[in-house]
Amino acid sequence: TSLAASAAAALLSSESAVAFSSTNLGVSRCRLSSTSKYINNISGSIQHHQQHTSTTLHLGDFFNFGKASNEEETSPPPPTPEEEAAQTGYVDDEDPIEKIFGVFFGKKEAEPMGMKRFGQERFPEQYPAVLDEWADPVETDDREMALLRPLLKNTNLETRGLRLTYDANRDGWDPVSFHSKVDKQGGAIVFCTTRAGIQCGGYNPKGWVGYGEARGSIAAFLYILGGKHAASGAPAIKLRKVGGPGLAQMDLPESGPSFSPDALVIPLGKDGRVARSKLGSYYERLPDGTNSLFGKDSSVQLRDLKVYHGVYEEGEYIP
């Protein structure tokens, strides 16, 4: 009897468990069906939204998150450094190091304490001579000045009228006559013609004073008009000062023009019309390696020697 009662109780418990499981399974199926319907509704909404809106993301979207967008609004272009300087009195053409210092000391002023900044436009002769740019004509130039004018790009004489201060055939082939005409007249361009017809010379930014000193300038240069060494379409070839500005000009009272101790030396005096040239130590060599302005000759006889200075008003500062 006890065994029969136990079996009956076990059978009842099993039937109850099956019924409970069936009930739970039905509930789960009901919940799964509801969830599927909910997901389908969301998917339909997303698809409908995608048909009417763009989901393309850009880098800037991460920084504008939560901000209203206005596609029609366009920002104006940033001002140029010149415009910014005019508006604010500051310039923004700094390199990274200057920007770091600017964090601590402020932005660089365009004209600190009312003084203009140093630059090539304001002080052109603090830089080496330009080789591929040429000065425009000046109305007062005569035929010979017009030949020399293109060479004066980025010099103090670029736009200034010229005057012939020394002509050896007119004033004499001697150092005294030379210095009496050229001393304390400012920068000048020397122009000479050899008996073989080579037209050459040099630009002396510092001029002469006749004190027996070596005068330095990185802007000094030698030149040859025309010829095979000039680039196509160029009026001349220019040879820069090398090795720094030192000894650009030997200003000796007992000598004529001397560009360094050896690049272009015209002694005058007892040497008469002799000119000597040795390039490489103080001024550039010619492109093919030639080390003389006169080609294969290191010394030649001159037919003409002239010096042109700038025209200055009475009392005007002569650099």
JSON list of N, CA, C and O in Angstrom, two decimals, residues 3-4 43 74 80 97 127-128 134 141 165 171 183 187 190-191 201-202 222 225 243 274 279 303 314 317:
[
{"chain": "A", "resi": 3, "resn": "LEU", "atom": "N", "xyz": [3.92, 1.50, -1.00]},
{"chain": "A", "resi": 3, "resn": "LEU", "atom": "CA", "xyz": [4.63, 1.57, -2.29]},
{"chain": "A", "resi": 3, "resn": "LEU", "atom": "C", "xyz": [3.72, 2.13, -3.36]},
{"chain": "A", "resi": 3, "resn": "LEU", "atom": "O", "xyz": [4.13, 2.98, -4.20]},
{"chain": "A", "resi": 4, "resn": "ALA", "atom": "N", "xyz": [2.45, 1.70, -3.35]},
{"chain": "A", "resi": 4, "resn": "ALA", "atom": "CA", "xyz": [1.49, 2.20, -4.33]},
{"chain": "A", "resi": 4, "resn": "ALA", "atom": "C", "xyz": [1.24, 3.69, -4.14]},
{"chain": "A", "resi": 4, "resn": "ALA", "atom": "O", "xyz": [1.15, 4.46, -5.11]},
{"chain": "A", "resi": 43, "resn": "SER", "atom": "N", "xyz": [13.17, 47.86, -37.15]},
{"chain": "A", "resi": 43, "resn": "SER", "atom": "CA", "xyz": [13.91, 47.76, -38.41]},
{"chain": "A", "resi": 43, "resn": "SER", "atom": "C", "xyz": [13.20, 48.53, -39.51]},
{"chain": "A", "resi": 43, "resn": "SER", "atom": "O", "xyz": [13.83, 49.22, -40.32]},
{"chain": "A", "resi": 74, "resn": "THR", "atom": "N", "xyz": [28.07, 79.22, -44.74]},
{"chain": "A", "resi": 74, "resn": "THR", "atom": "CA", "xyz": [29.46, 79.07, -45.17]},
{"chain": "A", "resi": 74, "resn": "THR", "atom": "C", "xyz": [30.31, 80.09, -44.44]},
{"chain": "A", "resi": 74, "resn": "THR", "atom": "O", "xyz": [29.95, 81.25, -44.33]},
{"chain": "A", "resi": 80, "resn": "THR", "atom": "N", "xyz": [44.41, 86.98, -45.05]},
{"chain": "A", "resi": 80, "resn": "THR", "atom": "CA", "xyz": [45.82, 86.82, -45.37]},
{"chain": "A", "resi": 80, "resn": "THR", "atom": "C", "xyz": [46.65, 87.44, -44.25]},
{"chain": "A", "resi": 80, "resn": "THR", "atom": "O", "xyz": [46.14, 88.25, -43.47]},
{"chain": "A", "resi": 97, "resn": "ILE", "atom": "N", "xyz": [58.37, 77.09, -33.87]},
{"chain": "A", "resi": 97, "resn": "ILE", "atom": "CA", "xyz": [59.07, 77.56, -32.67]},
{"chain": "A", "resi": 97, "resn": "ILE", "atom": "C", "xyz": [58.51, 78.91, -32.24]},
{"chain": "A", "resi": 97, "resn": "ILE", "atom": "O", "xyz": [58.29, 79.17, -31.05]},
{"chain": "A", "resi": 127, "resn": "TYR", "atom": "N", "xyz": [70.84, 90.42, -48.09]},
{"chain": "A", "resi": 127, "resn": "TYR", "atom": "CA", "xyz": [70.65, 89.08, -48.64]},
{"chain": "A", "resi": 127, "resn": "TYR", "atom": "C", "xyz": [71.52, 88.92, -49.89]},
{"chain": "A", "resi": 127, "resn": "TYR", "atom": "O", "xyz": [71.87, 89.91, -50.54]},
{"chain": "A", "resi": 128, "resn": "PRO", "atom": "N", "xyz": [71.86, 87.68, -50.26]},
{"chain": "A", "resi": 128, "resn": "PRO", "atom": "CA", "xyz": [72.66, 87.47, -51.47]},
{"chain": "A", "resi": 128, "resn": "PRO", "atom": "C", "xyz": [71.93, 87.97, -52.71]},
{"chain": "A", "resi": 128, "resn": "PRO", "atom": "O", "xyz": [70.70, 88.07, -52.75]},
{"chain": "A", "resi": 134, "resn": "TRP", "atom": "N", "xyz": [65.03, 90.17, -62.68]},
{"chain": "A", "resi": 134, "resn": "TRP", "atom": "CA", "xyz": [65.66, 91.33, -63.32]},
{"chain": "A", "resi": 134, "resn": "TRP", "atom": "C", "xyz": [64.84, 92.58, -63.07]},
{"chain": "A", "resi": 134, "resn": "TRP", "atom": "O", "xyz": [63.60, 92.53, -63.11]},
{"chain": "A", "resi": 141, "resn": "ASP", "atom": "N", "xyz": [66.75, 106.27, -67.72]},
{"chain": "A", "resi": 141, "resn": "ASP", "atom": "CA", "xyz": [67.93, 105.52, -68.18]},
{"chain": "A", "resi": 141, "resn": "ASP", "atom": "C", "xyz": [68.28, 105.85, -69.63]},
{"chain": "A", "resi": 141, "resn": "ASP", "atom": "O", "xyz": [67.38, 105.90, -70.49]},
{"chain": "A", "resi": 165, "resn": "THR", "atom": "N", "xyz": [79.40, 108.73, -62.71]},
{"chain": "A", "resi": 165, "resn": "THR", "atom": "CA", "xyz": [80.29, 109.51, -61.83]},
{"chain": "A", "resi": 165, "resn": "THR", "atom": "C", "xyz": [81.75, 109.42, -62.25]},
{"chain": "A", "resi": 165, "resn": "THR", "atom": "O", "xyz": [82.51, 110.37, -62.02]},
{"chain": "A", "resi": 171, "resn": "ASP", "atom": "N", "xyz": [88.05, 111.03, -67.23]},
{"chain": "A", "resi": 171, "resn": "ASP", "atom": "CA", "xyz": [88.59, 111.55, -65.98]},
{"chain": "A", "resi": 171, "resn": "ASP", "atom": "C", "xyz": [90.02, 111.11, -65.70]},
{"chain": "A", "resi": 171, "resn": "ASP", "atom": "O", "xyz": [90.68, 111.70, -64.83]},
{"chain": "A", "resi": 183, "resn": "ASP", "atom": "N", "xyz": [84.31, 108.42, -54.20]},
{"chain": "A", "resi": 183, "resn": "ASP", "atom": "CA", "xyz": [84.28, 108.28, -52.74]},
{"chain": "A", "resi": 183, "resn": "ASP", "atom": "C", "xyz": [83.06, 108.96, -52.13]},
{"chain": "A", "resi": 183, "resn": "ASP", "atom": "O", "xyz": [82.66, 110.06, -52.53]},
{"chain": "A", "resi": 187, "resn": "GLY", "atom": "N", "xyz": [76.54, 103.09, -52.84]},
{"chain": "A", "resi": 187, "resn": "GLY", "atom": "CA", "xyz": [76.72, 101.90, -53.67]},
{"chain": "A", "resi": 187, "resn": "GLY", "atom": "C", "xyz": [76.77, 102.25, -55.15]},
{"chain": "A", "resi": 187, "resn": "GLY", "atom": "O", "xyz": [76.20, 103.25, -55.59]},
{"chain": "A", "resi": 190, "resn": "VAL", "atom": "N", "xyz": [80.05, 98.96, -61.40]},
{"chain": "A", "resi": 190, "resn": "VAL", "atom": "CA", "xyz": [81.22, 99.16, -62.25]},
{"chain": "A", "resi": 190, "resn": "VAL", "atom": "C", "xyz": [80.98, 98.47, -63.58]},
{"chain": "A", "resi": 190, "resn": "VAL", "atom": "O", "xyz": [80.52, 97.32, -63.61]},
{"chain": "A", "resi": 191, "resn": "PHE", "atom": "N", "xyz": [81.31, 99.16, -64.66]},
{"chain": "A", "resi": 191, "resn": "PHE", "atom": "CA", "xyz": [81.07, 98.63, -66.00]},
{"chain": "A", "resi": 191, "resn": "PHE", "atom": "C", "xyz": [82.35, 98.82, -66.83]},
{"chain": "A", "resi": 191, "resn": "PHE", "atom": "O", "xyz": [82.81, 99.94, -66.99]},
{"chain": "A", "resi": 201, "resn": "GLY", "atom": "N", "xyz": [81.72, 93.46, -65.14]},
{"chain": "A", "resi": 201, "resn": "GLY", "atom": "CA", "xyz": [81.93, 94.38, -64.03]},
{"chain": "A", "resi": 201, "resn": "GLY", "atom": "C", "xyz": [81.40, 93.81, -62.74]},
{"chain": "A", "resi": 201, "resn": "GLY", "atom": "O", "xyz": [81.31, 92.58, -62.58]},
{"chain": "A", "resi": 202, "resn": "GLY", "atom": "N", "xyz": [81.01, 94.67, -61.81]},
{"chain": "A", "resi": 202, "resn": "GLY", "atom": "CA", "xyz": [80.51, 94.23, -60.52]},
{"chain": "A", "resi": 202, "resn": "GLY", "atom": "C", "xyz": [79.70, 95.29, -59.82]},
{"chain": "A", "resi": 202, "resn": "GLY", "atom": "O", "xyz": [79.77, 96.48, -60.16]},
{"chain": "A", "resi": 222, "resn": "LEU", "atom": "N", "xyz": [79.45, 89.95, -59.20]},
{"chain": "A", "resi": 222, "resn": "LEU", "atom": "CA", "xyz": [80.09, 90.23, -60.48]},
{"chain": "A", "resi": 222, "resn": "LEU", "atom": "C", "xyz": [79.15, 89.82, -61.59]},
{"chain": "A", "resi": 222, "resn": "LEU", "atom": "O", "xyz": [78.19, 89.07, -61.36]},
{"chain": "A", "resi": 225, "resn": "LEU", "atom": "N", "xyz": [77.74, 90.62, -69.25]},
{"chain": "A", "resi": 225, "resn": "LEU", "atom": "CA", "xyz": [76.57, 90.86, -70.09]},
{"chain": "A", "resi": 225, "resn": "LEU", "atom": "C", "xyz": [76.58, 89.90, -71.27]},
{"chain": "A", "resi": 225, "resn": "LEU", "atom": "O", "xyz": [77.60, 89.75, -71.96]},
{"chain": "A", "resi": 243, "resn": "GLY", "atom": "N", "xyz": [81.56, 82.48, -49.37]},
{"chain": "A", "resi": 243, "resn": "GLY", "atom": "CA", "xyz": [82.40, 82.51, -48.17]},
{"chain": "A", "resi": 243, "resn": "GLY", "atom": "C", "xyz": [82.03, 83.61, -47.20]},
{"chain": "A", "resi": 243, "resn": "GLY", "atom": "O", "xyz": [82.88, 84.05, -46.41]},
{"chain": "A", "resi": 274, "resn": "VAL", "atom": "N", "xyz": [95.07, 97.70, -67.32]},
{"chain": "A", "resi": 274, "resn": "VAL", "atom": "CA", "xyz": [95.08, 96.27, -67.02]},
{"chain": "A", "resi": 274, "resn": "VAL", "atom": "C", "xyz": [93.94, 95.93, -66.06]},
{"chain": "A", "resi": 274, "resn": "VAL", "atom": "O", "xyz": [93.66, 96.66, -65.10]},
{"chain": "A", "resi": 279, "resn": "LEU", "atom": "N", "xyz": [88.42, 83.82, -60.15]},
{"chain": "A", "resi": 279, "resn": "LEU", "atom": "CA", "xyz": [87.19, 83.49, -59.45]},
{"chain": "A", "resi": 279, "resn": "LEU", "atom": "C", "xyz": [87.35, 82.24, -58.60]},
{"chain": "A", "resi": 279, "resn": "LEU", "atom": "O", "xyz": [88.25, 81.44, -58.82]},
{"chain": "A", "resi": 303, "resn": "ARG", "atom": "N", "xyz": [89.19, 98.69, -72.65]},
{"chain": "A", "resi": 303, "resn": "ARG", "atom": "CA", "xyz": [88.91, 99.78, -73.57]},
{"chain": "A", "resi": 303, "resn": "ARG", "atom": "C", "xyz": [88.13, 100.89, -72.88]},
{"chain": "A", "resi": 303, "resn": "ARG", "atom": "O", "xyz": [88.31, 102.07, -73.16]},
{"chain": "A", "resi": 314, "resn": "GLU", "atom": "N", "xyz": [69.26, 116.61, -52.52]},
{"chain": "A", "resi": 314, "resn": "GLU", "atom": "CA", "xyz": [70.09, 117.35, -51.58]},
{"chain": "A", "resi": 314, "resn": "GLU", "atom": "C", "xyz": [69.66, 117.01, -50.15]},
{"chain": "A", "resi": 314, "resn": "GLU", "atom": "O", "xyz": [68.49, 117.11, -49.78]},
{"chain": "A", "resi": 317, "resn": "TYR", "atom": "N", "xyz": [69.62, 110.85, -47.35]},
{"chain": "A", "resi": 317, "resn": "TYR", "atom": "CA", "xyz": [70.56, 109.87, -46.79]},
{"chain": "A", "resi": 317, "resn": "TYR", "atom": "C", "xyz": [71.06, 108.95, -47.91]},
{"chain": "A", "resi": 317, "resn": "TYR", "atom": "O", "xyz": [70.29, 108.42, -48.70]}
]
